[in-house]
Short mmCIF file of C-alpha atoms in Angstrom, two decimals:
data_model
loop_
_atom_site.label_atom_id
_atom_site.label_comp_id
_atom_site.label_asym_id
_atom_site.label_seq_id
_atom_site.Cartn_x
_atom_site.Cartn_y
_atom_site.Cartn_z
CA MET A 24 0.19 -0.12 0.11
CA PRO A 25 1.18 3.63 -0.81
CA ASP A 26 3.03 5.46 2.36
CA PRO A 27 -0.01 8.05 2.97
CA THR A 28 2.61 9.92 4.33
CA ALA A 29 4.67 10.27 1.37
CA ALA A 30 4.17 13.03 -1.48
CA ALA A 31 0.91 12.31 -4.38
CA PRO A 32 2.01 10.56 -7.24
CA GLY A 33 3.35 12.82 -9.77
CA THR A 34 4.99 15.46 -7.14
CA TRP A 35 8.36 14.27 -7.75
CA THR A 36 11.57 16.92 -6.39
CA ARG A 37 13.90 15.20 -9.34
CA PRO A 38 11.79 15.41 -11.97
CA TRP A 39 14.13 13.96 -14.38
CA LEU A 40 13.94 10.48 -13.03
CA ARG A 41 10.41 9.89 -14.94
CA ASN A 42 13.11 10.04 -18.58
CA LEU A 43 14.50 6.17 -16.63
CA ARG A 44 14.46 3.38 -19.59
CA ALA A 45 15.73 0.22 -19.46
CA HIS A 46 18.89 0.04 -22.11
CA ALA A 47 17.58 -3.22 -23.05
CA THR A 48 14.80 -5.60 -23.16
CA ALA A 49 14.02 -5.59 -19.42
CA PRO A 50 14.24 -8.93 -17.26
CA LYS A 51 11.28 -9.76 -15.63
CA PRO A 52 10.63 -8.25 -12.13
CA ALA A 53 12.19 -10.74 -9.12
CA SER A 54 9.83 -8.87 -6.50
CA THR A 55 6.90 -9.36 -5.22
CA ALA A 56 3.36 -7.96 -7.63
CA ALA A 57 2.57 -5.54 -4.74
CA THR A 58 5.86 -3.98 -4.70
CA VAL A 59 6.34 -3.59 -8.41
CA ALA A 60 2.65 -2.15 -8.74
CA ASP A 61 3.01 -0.13 -5.73
CA ALA A 62 6.70 1.11 -7.41
CA ILE A 63 4.67 1.86 -11.04
CA ASP A 64 2.12 3.72 -9.43
CA ARG A 65 4.64 6.21 -7.37
CA VAL A 66 7.34 6.52 -10.30
CA GLY A 67 5.98 4.95 -13.25
CA LEU A 68 6.27 2.21 -15.82
CA GLY A 69 9.62 3.00 -17.43
CA PRO A 70 11.79 3.96 -14.49
CA VAL A 71 11.19 0.13 -12.66
CA GLU A 72 11.72 -1.33 -16.04
CA TRP A 73 15.57 0.75 -15.80
CA ALA A 74 15.47 0.04 -12.14
CA CYS A 75 14.50 -3.93 -12.75
CA GLU A 76 17.40 -3.63 -14.90
CA VAL A 77 19.73 -2.06 -12.19
CA GLY A 78 19.22 -4.48 -9.88
CA HIS A 79 19.47 -7.68 -12.12
CA SER A 80 23.19 -6.00 -13.14
CA MET A 81 23.38 -5.59 -9.70
CA ALA A 82 22.89 -9.47 -8.43
CA THR A 83 25.56 -10.54 -11.52
CA ARG A 84 28.38 -8.26 -10.21
CA ILE A 85 27.38 -9.76 -6.74
CA ILE A 86 27.96 -13.53 -7.45
CA VAL A 87 31.30 -12.50 -9.15
CA GLU A 88 32.43 -11.04 -6.97
CA ILE A 89 30.72 -13.41 -3.72
CA PRO A 90 30.37 -16.79 -5.44
CA GLU A 91 28.61 -18.32 -1.96
CA LEU A 92 25.73 -15.73 -2.51
CA GLY A 93 25.08 -17.90 -5.89
CA GLY A 94 24.80 -21.65 -6.44
CA GLY A 95 21.98 -21.63 -8.75
CA THR A 96 18.88 -19.94 -10.19
CA GLU A 97 17.03 -19.82 -7.27
CA GLN A 98 19.65 -18.19 -5.30
CA PHE A 99 20.68 -15.76 -8.31
CA ASP A 100 16.18 -14.92 -8.20
CA THR A 101 16.75 -14.75 -4.32
CA LEU A 102 19.71 -12.46 -4.38
CA ARG A 103 18.32 -10.85 -7.10
CA MET A 104 14.85 -9.71 -5.17
CA GLY A 105 16.57 -8.09 -2.87
CA THR A 106 19.51 -6.24 -5.36
CA GLU A 107 15.53 -5.26 -7.11
CA SER A 108 13.80 -4.38 -4.53
CA SER A 109 16.45 -1.88 -3.29
CA THR A 110 16.94 0.05 -5.98
CA LEU A 111 13.29 0.28 -6.23
CA ARG A 112 13.00 1.65 -2.98
CA SER A 113 16.24 3.81 -3.85
CA LEU A 114 14.23 5.48 -6.46
CA ILE A 115 11.32 5.86 -4.71
CA TRP A 116 14.19 7.88 -2.04
CA ILE A 117 15.33 10.09 -4.37
CA SER A 118 12.53 11.20 -6.32
CA GLY A 119 10.68 12.54 -3.20
CA THR A 120 7.69 10.64 -3.39
CA ALA A 121 7.96 8.83 -0.55
CA GLU A 122 11.17 9.41 1.18
CA SER A 123 10.06 8.17 4.62
CA PHE A 124 9.71 4.53 2.94
CA PRO A 125 11.64 2.29 5.65
CA ALA A 126 15.11 0.95 3.73
CA ILE A 127 14.21 -2.73 4.02
CA THR A 128 12.28 -4.27 2.03
CA ASP A 129 10.29 -7.47 2.76
CA GLU A 130 12.19 -9.06 -0.25
CA ALA A 131 15.75 -8.39 1.06
CA LEU A 132 14.03 -10.15 4.22
CA VAL A 133 13.85 -13.50 1.88
CA GLY A 134 17.35 -13.05 1.05
CA VAL A 135 18.34 -13.11 5.03
CA ARG A 136 16.60 -16.08 5.82
CA GLU A 137 18.17 -17.54 2.54
CA PHE A 138 21.74 -16.46 3.88
CA VAL A 139 21.56 -17.96 7.02
CA ARG A 140 20.24 -21.15 5.89
CA ARG A 141 22.88 -21.40 3.77
CA GLY A 142 25.50 -20.49 6.60
CA VAL A 143 26.46 -17.61 4.31
CA SER A 144 28.32 -14.98 7.12
CA LEU A 145 27.18 -11.48 7.65
CA ASP A 146 30.94 -10.06 6.71
CA ARG A 147 29.67 -11.60 2.92
CA VAL A 148 26.17 -10.62 3.57
CA LEU A 149 27.54 -7.09 4.30
CA ARG A 150 30.05 -6.85 1.93
CA GLY A 151 27.80 -7.85 -1.18
CA ILE A 152 25.46 -5.05 -0.10
CA ARG A 153 28.67 -2.76 -0.44
CA LEU A 154 28.99 -4.09 -3.66
CA GLY A 155 25.45 -3.70 -4.53
CA HIS A 156 25.83 0.27 -3.35
CA ALA A 157 28.39 0.97 -5.68
CA GLN A 158 26.79 -0.97 -9.04
CA MET A 159 23.35 1.05 -7.92
CA ALA A 160 25.10 4.57 -7.56
CA LYS A 161 27.49 4.07 -10.73
CA ALA A 162 23.72 2.96 -12.41
CA PHE A 163 22.07 6.65 -11.05
CA MET A 164 25.17 8.64 -11.94
CA ALA A 165 25.37 7.52 -15.37
CA ALA A 166 21.71 8.43 -15.64
CA CYS A 167 22.16 11.65 -14.46
CA ARG A 168 24.55 12.32 -16.74
CA GLU A 169 22.52 11.33 -19.18
CA LEU A 170 19.49 12.97 -18.52
CA VAL A 171 20.65 15.66 -16.55
CA PRO A 172 21.35 19.26 -18.01
CA ALA A 173 25.44 19.83 -17.68
CA ALA A 174 23.82 23.15 -15.02
CA GLU A 175 22.05 21.26 -13.08
CA ARG A 176 24.05 17.67 -12.68
CA THR A 177 26.77 18.46 -10.17
CA ASP A 178 23.63 19.70 -7.62
CA GLN A 179 21.69 16.14 -8.45
CA MET A 180 24.82 14.02 -8.36
CA GLN A 181 25.41 15.31 -5.01
CA THR A 182 22.06 14.73 -3.64
CA ILE A 183 22.18 10.88 -5.89
CA THR A 184 25.47 10.75 -3.45
CA ASP A 185 23.42 12.16 -0.44
CA VAL A 186 20.38 9.97 -0.53
CA LEU A 187 22.22 6.68 -1.22
CA PHE A 188 24.25 6.98 0.92
CA ASP A 189 21.67 7.48 4.07
CA TYR A 190 19.77 4.42 2.26
CA ILE A 191 22.35 2.43 2.31
CA ASP A 192 23.71 3.38 5.93
CA ASP A 193 20.11 2.42 7.23
CA PHE A 194 19.65 -0.68 4.58
CA SER A 195 23.08 -2.35 6.04
CA GLY A 196 21.68 -1.47 9.88
CA GLU A 197 18.74 -3.16 9.51
CA MET A 198 19.82 -6.13 7.82
CA ALA A 199 22.52 -7.14 10.00
CA GLY A 200 19.93 -6.58 12.49
CA GLU A 201 17.97 -9.66 10.98
CA TYR A 202 20.34 -11.29 10.20
CA ILE A 203 21.19 -11.72 13.52
CA SER A 204 17.69 -12.37 14.59
CA GLU A 205 17.25 -15.02 12.25
CA ARG A 206 20.81 -16.88 12.78
CA ASP A 207 19.62 -16.68 16.14
CA ARG A 208 16.48 -18.30 15.87
CA TRP A 209 17.80 -20.34 13.17
CA MET A 210 20.16 -21.69 15.71
CA ALA A 211 17.68 -22.18 18.25
CA SER A 212 15.52 -24.40 15.81
CA ALA A 213 18.29 -25.96 14.34
CA ALA A 214 19.92 -27.11 17.83
CA ALA A 215 16.64 -27.82 19.25
CA ALA A 216 16.01 -30.18 16.96
CA ARG A 217 19.53 -31.61 17.12
CA ASP A 218 19.33 -32.31 20.89
CA GLU A 219 16.11 -33.69 20.46
CA ALA A 220 17.67 -36.48 18.06
CA VAL A 221 20.40 -37.06 19.89
CA ARG A 222 17.86 -38.05 23.75
CA GLN A 223 16.24 -40.02 20.86
CA ILE A 224 18.80 -41.86 19.57
CA LEU A 225 20.35 -42.04 23.27
CA ASN A 226 16.77 -43.49 24.62
CA GLY A 227 16.62 -46.19 21.63
CA ASP A 228 13.25 -44.05 19.83
CA LEU A 229 15.31 -43.30 16.70
CA THR A 230 17.02 -46.02 14.72
CA ASP A 231 16.99 -44.82 11.38
CA THR A 232 21.03 -43.59 10.65
CA THR A 233 19.35 -41.31 7.23
CA ASP A 234 16.91 -39.55 9.66
CA ALA A 235 19.41 -39.22 11.94
CA HIS A 236 21.67 -37.89 10.20
CA HIS A 237 19.83 -35.69 7.81
CA VAL A 238 19.31 -33.78 11.61
CA LEU A 239 22.17 -33.78 13.05
CA GLY A 240 24.70 -33.37 10.19
CA TYR A 241 26.71 -36.53 11.96
CA ASP A 242 28.21 -39.40 9.84
CA LEU A 243 26.28 -42.65 12.30
CA THR A 244 27.27 -45.45 9.89
CA ARG A 245 30.74 -46.20 10.98
CA HIS A 246 32.63 -46.46 14.53
CA ASN A 247 31.98 -43.99 17.55
CA ILE A 248 34.22 -42.87 20.65
CA ALA A 249 31.70 -40.74 22.69
CA ALA A 250 32.60 -37.86 25.04
CA THR A 251 32.18 -35.63 28.09
CA LEU A 252 33.81 -32.82 29.05
CA TRP A 253 33.93 -30.38 32.27
CA TYR A 254 35.78 -28.25 34.57
CA GLU A 255 37.37 -29.06 37.67
CA PRO A 256 36.64 -27.56 39.77
CA THR A 257 33.39 -26.29 38.33
CA ARG A 258 33.00 -22.85 37.30
CA ASN A 259 30.12 -20.58 38.28
CA ARG A 260 29.48 -20.00 34.43
CA SER A 261 27.38 -21.26 31.85
CA ASP A 262 30.09 -20.70 28.99
CA THR A 263 30.83 -24.21 26.47
CA SER A 264 33.42 -22.42 24.01
CA GLU A 265 36.77 -23.51 25.97
CA LEU A 266 34.60 -26.96 26.53
CA GLN A 267 33.89 -27.20 22.56
CA THR A 268 37.14 -26.03 20.96
CA ALA A 269 38.75 -28.73 23.74
CA ALA A 270 36.21 -31.30 22.41
CA HIS A 271 36.79 -30.98 18.82
CA GLN A 272 41.01 -31.24 19.53
CA VAL A 273 40.83 -34.16 21.46
CA LEU A 274 38.51 -36.06 19.03
CA THR A 275 40.77 -34.79 16.06
CA ARG A 276 43.71 -35.84 18.19
CA LEU A 277 42.00 -39.61 18.31
CA GLY A 278 41.65 -39.75 15.06
CA ALA A 279 37.99 -38.59 13.96
CA THR A 280 36.77 -37.12 10.60
CA HIS A 281 33.07 -35.88 11.77
CA ARG A 282 32.59 -34.45 14.95
CA LEU A 283 29.24 -33.16 16.95
CA VAL A 284 29.46 -31.44 19.90
CA VAL A 285 26.29 -30.85 22.03
CA PRO A 286 26.40 -28.71 24.91
CA VAL A 287 23.98 -30.50 27.77
CA GLY A 288 24.42 -27.17 30.42
CA ALA A 289 26.88 -25.11 32.40
CA GLY A 290 29.87 -25.68 31.51
CA ARG A 291 29.60 -29.44 30.60
CA LEU A 292 28.98 -30.69 27.25
CA TRP A 293 28.94 -34.21 25.44
CA ALA A 294 30.49 -35.10 22.36
CA TRP A 295 31.15 -37.54 19.61
CA GLY A 296 33.59 -38.36 17.34
CA SER A 297 33.52 -41.34 14.19
CA ARG A 298 35.78 -42.79 11.47
CA ARG A 299 36.52 -45.92 9.82
CA GLU A 300 38.44 -47.03 12.68
CA PHE A 301 39.85 -46.15 15.63
CA ASP A 302 43.22 -46.65 16.67
CA PRO A 303 43.76 -47.88 20.35
CA THR A 304 47.04 -47.13 21.46
CA VAL A 305 46.56 -43.12 20.66
CA SER A 306 46.81 -41.35 24.15
CA LEU A 307 45.47 -38.05 25.11
CA ASP A 308 48.61 -37.29 27.68
CA ASP A 309 49.87 -34.85 25.44
CA ALA A 310 46.77 -33.32 23.98
CA ARG A 311 46.07 -31.53 27.01
CA PRO A 312 44.18 -28.08 26.42
CA ALA A 313 45.86 -25.05 27.75
CA GLN A 314 43.10 -24.61 30.46
CA HIS A 315 43.76 -26.95 32.64
CA ASP A 316 40.40 -26.93 34.51
CA ILE A 317 39.08 -29.13 31.66
CA ARG A 318 38.52 -32.42 32.23
CA ILE A 319 37.46 -35.38 29.56
CA ALA A 320 35.80 -39.29 30.27
CA THR A 321 35.05 -41.22 27.10
CA GLY A 322 33.54 -44.15 26.25
CA THR A 323 35.37 -46.98 24.13
CA PRO A 324 34.73 -46.62 20.45
CA ALA A 325 31.76 -48.74 19.00
CA PHE A 326 29.38 -49.29 15.68
CA GLY A 327 26.43 -47.41 14.67
CA ILE A 328 24.13 -46.01 16.02
CA ASP A 329 23.78 -48.21 18.84
CA GLY A 330 27.48 -47.67 19.19
CA PHE A 331 27.00 -43.87 19.27
CA ARG A 332 24.63 -44.95 22.29
CA ARG A 333 26.63 -47.68 24.39
CA SER A 334 29.62 -45.04 23.63
CA HIS A 335 28.12 -42.50 25.29
CA HIS A 336 27.00 -43.93 28.10
CA GLU A 337 30.15 -45.22 28.68
CA ALA A 338 32.00 -41.71 28.68
CA VAL A 339 28.89 -40.71 31.23
CA ALA A 340 29.59 -43.33 34.01
CA THR A 341 32.89 -42.78 33.26
CA GLU A 342 32.26 -38.95 34.29
CA ARG A 343 30.60 -39.92 36.94
CA THR A 344 33.36 -42.05 38.44
CA THR A 345 36.04 -39.89 37.78
CA ARG A 346 33.67 -37.02 39.63
CA ALA A 347 33.13 -39.68 42.65
CA SER A 348 36.95 -40.50 43.33
CA THR A 349 39.62 -39.31 45.51
CA PRO A 350 40.31 -35.56 44.53
CA GLY A 351 43.60 -35.90 42.50
CA ARG A 352 43.35 -39.34 42.12
CA ASP A 353 43.06 -39.06 37.95
CA GLY A 354 44.40 -37.02 35.31
CA TRP A 355 42.71 -34.73 32.84
CA ALA A 356 41.29 -37.11 30.61
CA THR A 357 39.77 -40.47 31.78
CA THR A 358 38.88 -43.73 29.59
CA TYR A 359 36.00 -46.11 30.20
CA ALA A 360 38.54 -48.99 29.52
CA ASP A 361 40.13 -48.03 32.87
CA LEU A 362 37.45 -47.63 34.76
CA ALA A 363 35.07 -49.54 33.71
CA ILE A 364 35.10 -52.18 36.99
CA PRO A 365 34.85 -49.20 39.00
CA ALA A 366 32.21 -47.34 37.18
CA MET A 367 30.08 -50.87 36.93
CA LEU A 368 30.07 -51.79 40.73
CA THR A 369 29.31 -47.95 41.75
CA THR A 370 26.22 -47.70 39.15
CA ASP A 371 24.34 -47.71 42.86
CA ILE A 372 26.31 -45.74 44.75
CA THR A 373 24.97 -47.07 48.07
CA THR A 374 25.50 -50.34 47.20
CA ALA A 375 28.78 -49.82 46.78
CA ARG A 376 29.17 -47.97 49.73
CA ASP A 377 26.92 -50.99 51.60
CA PHE A 378 28.95 -53.75 50.12
CA VAL A 379 32.50 -52.02 51.23
CA ARG A 380 31.28 -51.34 54.99
CA ARG A 381 30.20 -54.78 55.05
CA GLU A 382 33.23 -56.13 53.75
CA LEU A 383 36.16 -54.47 54.99
CA GLY A 384 34.18 -53.94 58.23
CA PRO A 385 37.11 -52.27 60.97
CA LEU A 386 39.34 -51.76 58.29
CA ALA A 387 36.13 -49.06 56.44
CA ALA A 388 37.71 -46.81 58.85
CA GLU A 389 38.88 -43.17 58.06
CA THR A 390 42.11 -43.64 60.04
CA THR A 391 45.43 -43.84 58.88
CA HIS A 392 46.26 -47.18 60.51
CA ALA A 393 43.39 -48.71 58.52
CA ALA A 394 44.80 -47.15 55.22
CA ASP A 395 47.83 -48.38 55.46
CA LEU A 396 46.01 -52.08 56.05
CA ARG A 397 44.10 -51.01 53.28
CA SER A 398 46.63 -50.01 51.22
CA THR A 399 49.41 -52.94 52.12
CA LEU A 400 46.42 -55.59 51.54
CA LEU A 401 45.59 -54.56 48.14
CA SER A 402 48.87 -54.64 46.69
CA TYR A 403 49.30 -57.77 48.13
CA PHE A 404 46.38 -59.04 46.40
CA ASP A 405 47.55 -57.29 43.37
CA GLU A 406 50.62 -58.92 43.25
CA GLU A 407 48.93 -62.25 43.40
CA SER A 408 49.70 -63.30 47.35
CA SER A 409 53.71 -62.00 46.69
CA PRO A 410 54.77 -60.04 50.21
CA LEU A 411 58.08 -59.20 48.36
CA ASP A 412 56.71 -57.68 45.18
CA ALA A 413 53.88 -56.08 47.37
CA ALA A 414 56.81 -54.64 49.94
CA ARG A 415 59.09 -53.68 46.71
CA ARG A 416 55.44 -51.47 44.96
CA LEU A 417 54.84 -49.99 48.64
CA HIS A 418 58.69 -49.19 49.54
CA VAL A 419 58.42 -50.90 52.51
CA SER A 420 59.88 -53.93 54.16
CA ARG A 421 58.61 -57.74 53.37
CA ASN A 422 58.19 -58.14 57.42
CA THR A 423 55.80 -55.28 57.10
CA VAL A 424 53.59 -56.78 54.49
CA ALA A 425 53.33 -60.21 55.97
CA TYR A 426 52.50 -57.95 59.21
CA ARG A 427 49.96 -55.65 57.95
CA VAL A 428 49.08 -58.96 55.97
CA LYS A 429 48.39 -60.57 59.21
CA ARG A 430 46.67 -58.22 61.26
CA ALA A 431 44.08 -57.63 58.83
CA GLY A 432 43.10 -60.92 59.00
CA GLU A 433 43.19 -60.90 62.35
CA LEU A 434 40.69 -57.59 62.45
CA LEU A 435 38.16 -59.00 60.03
CA GLY A 436 38.35 -62.24 61.92
CA TYR A 437 38.55 -64.53 59.21
CA ASP A 438 41.02 -66.11 56.67
CA ILE A 439 41.46 -63.78 53.97
CA THR A 440 41.98 -66.05 51.16
CA THR A 441 38.08 -67.55 51.74
CA ARG A 442 37.13 -64.33 50.80
CA ARG A 443 39.66 -63.53 48.01
CA TYR A 444 37.72 -61.74 45.50
CA GLN A 445 34.96 -59.92 47.47
CA LEU A 446 37.65 -58.81 49.51
CA HIS A 447 39.86 -57.33 46.74
CA THR A 448 36.57 -55.79 45.03
CA ALA A 449 36.24 -53.76 48.01
CA LEU A 450 39.30 -52.75 48.84
CA ILE A 451 39.69 -51.50 44.95
CA LEU A 452 36.77 -49.05 45.29
CA ALA A 453 37.90 -47.71 49.06
CA ASP A 454 41.11 -47.10 47.18
CA ARG A 455 39.68 -45.47 44.62
CA PHE A 456 36.69 -43.35 46.18
CA GLY A 457 37.54 -42.83 49.91
CA ALA A 458 35.45 -41.31 52.48
CA THR A 459 32.88 -41.62 50.06
CA VAL A 460 32.64 -45.17 50.37
CA LEU A 461 34.13 -45.59 53.89
CA HIS A 462 33.12 -45.84 57.51
CA PRO A 463 33.84 -42.56 59.84
CA THR A 464 33.37 -44.20 62.95
CA THR A 465 35.24 -47.95 62.21
CA THR A 466 38.09 -47.92 64.53
CA PRO A 467 40.74 -50.46 64.30
CA SER A 468 42.75 -51.14 67.59
CA SER A 469 46.80 -51.20 67.04
#
């Protein structure tokens, strides 16, 4: 609809613009029928056909300079909608028939949405606008030299320069704002779809790899390795940018050629990497991030969508086990292969605690003496009941090991060889989880 505040059709502040004509057969308009009809009503058919020609040449020039804005007939037409409609709007501004029209057009907004979905960066969009502005200004100046008497030409050219500067300044600002808003909406929508797809895979509700690949943009038809990352000690912030960088670096170090990173809360994220085969000998010791408070837990590589799910559950279990362990016990990276047994045994930490206290009895006390007996007995079992090897491991004498093993058996009240498996398991849990599973009140006599 015409702007009610605009000058009436036919009231021109620069009437020479009425004489604008296309130099060849004007291309079919790319703008909406309503936009074209309104422009014809304001400035006439000839100037509108001229603007369509200029808009076409602008789009052609922009794609030559910035190929990613094109890509095919449909992409060219989308771009031309913006260049053509902005030329029409500029023409109306310069003519003085509707100077209060907003700079941005509905057709340009279609292009913004398209650019966001195609991943065209904002700086490329703004460069395209600058190129278009230069091409449009050149066309207006050429028309001015052709249609305006020499005595009036300088003033008219200055007016064109001033009006186009104001127009493009407004247009660029509005386009940038719309781009950012659309990108935020699109990213939120895409992130929501991605998060829902991940949730469905992990719950076993989504099993079609083609559908999952379409949403995630991640290849599920190969071997996958999952990881969880967090800050330790926990940071009081929601930013995960450093974790995302670390996730990409670690997965690349492991050999992943496809990566998926999903923030899942303040200072925590899940990640996956895939490739045809993973090398199990690759170590993360030399891949530690510069931020030394970043921690990572990984599952084991597994194939396909089921492997995507299984490796993730292993990574989560590894993280849980690491967090519950005695502080400082583990390095910055832990793997399920190393922690599988304590992870499985502590799925229910209350049950694990009851088991440790029941099996260790007085040895479950949080005292130095009980700790010495536990560490000695654990080393003794780990070294296949060899007092000599346990002594070497603990850097104590063989007699000390023998005494502590004998004393542990006396406190337990039974021959330790009769429940060796249960006792060894309880000692492993006590060694890893410390106060979490020990009994703070039980004190053995010396």
